[in-house]
Tab-separated table of C-alpha atoms in Angstrom:
chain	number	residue	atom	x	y	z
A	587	UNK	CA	-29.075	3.325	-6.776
A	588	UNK	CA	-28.563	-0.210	-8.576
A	589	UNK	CA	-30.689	-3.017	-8.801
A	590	UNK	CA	-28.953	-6.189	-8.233
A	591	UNK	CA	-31.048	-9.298	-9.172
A	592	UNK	CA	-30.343	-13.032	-9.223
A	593	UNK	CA	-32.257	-13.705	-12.264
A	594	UNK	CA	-32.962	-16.931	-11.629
A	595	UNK	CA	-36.046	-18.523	-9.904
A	596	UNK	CA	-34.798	-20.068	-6.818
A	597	UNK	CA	-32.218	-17.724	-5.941
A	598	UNK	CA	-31.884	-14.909	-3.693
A	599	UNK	CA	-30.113	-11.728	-2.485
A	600	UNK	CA	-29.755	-10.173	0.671
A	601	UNK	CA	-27.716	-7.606	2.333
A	602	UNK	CA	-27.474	-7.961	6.549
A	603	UNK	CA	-24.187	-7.409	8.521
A	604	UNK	CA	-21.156	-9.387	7.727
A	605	UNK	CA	-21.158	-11.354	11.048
A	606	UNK	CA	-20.318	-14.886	10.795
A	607	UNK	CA	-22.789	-15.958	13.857
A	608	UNK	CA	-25.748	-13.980	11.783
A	609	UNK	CA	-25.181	-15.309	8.398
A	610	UNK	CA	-24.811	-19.201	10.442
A	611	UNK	CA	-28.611	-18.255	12.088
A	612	UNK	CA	-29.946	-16.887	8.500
A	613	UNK	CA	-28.555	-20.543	6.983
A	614	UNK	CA	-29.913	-22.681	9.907
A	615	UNK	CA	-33.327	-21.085	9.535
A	616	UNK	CA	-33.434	-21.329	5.984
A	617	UNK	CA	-32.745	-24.764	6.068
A	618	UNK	CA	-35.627	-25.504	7.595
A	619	UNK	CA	-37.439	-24.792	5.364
A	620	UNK	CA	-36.798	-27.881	3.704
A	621	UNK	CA	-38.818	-30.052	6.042
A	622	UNK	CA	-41.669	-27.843	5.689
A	623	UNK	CA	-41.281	-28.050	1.857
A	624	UNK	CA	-41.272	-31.706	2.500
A	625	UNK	CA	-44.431	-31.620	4.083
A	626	UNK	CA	-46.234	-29.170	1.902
A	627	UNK	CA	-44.926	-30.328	-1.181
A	628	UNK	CA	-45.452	-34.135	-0.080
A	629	UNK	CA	-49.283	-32.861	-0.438
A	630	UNK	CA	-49.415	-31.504	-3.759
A	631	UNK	CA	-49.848	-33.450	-6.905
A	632	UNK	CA	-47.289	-32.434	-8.487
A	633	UNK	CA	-43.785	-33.197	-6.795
A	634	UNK	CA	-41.261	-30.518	-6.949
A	635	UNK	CA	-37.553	-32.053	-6.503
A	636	UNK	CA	-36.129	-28.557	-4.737
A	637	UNK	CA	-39.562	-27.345	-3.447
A	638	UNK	CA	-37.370	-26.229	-0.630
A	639	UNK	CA	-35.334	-23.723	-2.730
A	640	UNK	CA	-38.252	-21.973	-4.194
A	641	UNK	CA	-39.816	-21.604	-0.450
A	642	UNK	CA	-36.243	-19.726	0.435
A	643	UNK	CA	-36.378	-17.618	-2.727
A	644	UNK	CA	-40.294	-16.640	-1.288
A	645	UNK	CA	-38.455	-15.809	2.032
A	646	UNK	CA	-35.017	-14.004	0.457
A	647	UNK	CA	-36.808	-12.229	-2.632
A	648	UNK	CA	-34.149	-12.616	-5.605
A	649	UNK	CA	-33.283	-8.641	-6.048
A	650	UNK	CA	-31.984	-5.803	-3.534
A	651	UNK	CA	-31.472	-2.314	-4.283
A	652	UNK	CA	-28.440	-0.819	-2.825
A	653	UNK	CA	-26.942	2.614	-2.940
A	654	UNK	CA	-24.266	3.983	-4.890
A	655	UNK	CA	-22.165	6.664	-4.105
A	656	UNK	CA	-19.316	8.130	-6.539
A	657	UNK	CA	-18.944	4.765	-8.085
A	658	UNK	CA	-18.760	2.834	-4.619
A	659	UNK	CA	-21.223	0.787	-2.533
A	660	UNK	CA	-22.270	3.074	0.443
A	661	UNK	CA	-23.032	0.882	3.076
A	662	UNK	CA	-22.274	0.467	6.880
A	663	UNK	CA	-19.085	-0.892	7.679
A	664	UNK	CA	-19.707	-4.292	8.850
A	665	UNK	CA	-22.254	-4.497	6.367
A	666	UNK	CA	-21.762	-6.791	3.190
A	667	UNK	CA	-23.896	-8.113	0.785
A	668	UNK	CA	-24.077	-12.232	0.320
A	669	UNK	CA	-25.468	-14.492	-2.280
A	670	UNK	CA	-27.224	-17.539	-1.460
């Protein structure tokens, strides 16, 4: 097992299939979170300039841990692992 981790505050990890049409929904619904962020950070007193990015980093989590087998990534084959 390895832990991979983004180490930094707004970013994230996630590992889904490798399917163009899935990783286009996972985008589309992440960026909407950037109205909401809009909205809920439009009501704090403090603005945050990429509010957004720390609501997708709530949503993505910044670390994974994925399996290693014989020095190789065991995964399913149309799986892949994708920063964001």
């Amino acid at each position: 097992m390895v832990l991979v981790s983004a180490m930094h505050i707004t970013a994230g990890i996630y590992v889904n299939d490798n399917e163009s049409g899935l990783i286009e929904d996972i985008d589309e619904w992440l960026e909407k979170t950037r109205a909401l962020s809009a909205k809920i950070i439009g009501t704090m007193t403090r603005a945050e300039d990429n509010g957004d990015s720390h609501l997708k980093a709530l949503l993505i989590h910044h670390q994974v841990i994925v399996p290693i087998t014989k020095g190789r990534l065991e995964s399913r084959p149309m799986a892949a692992g994708l920063l964001r």
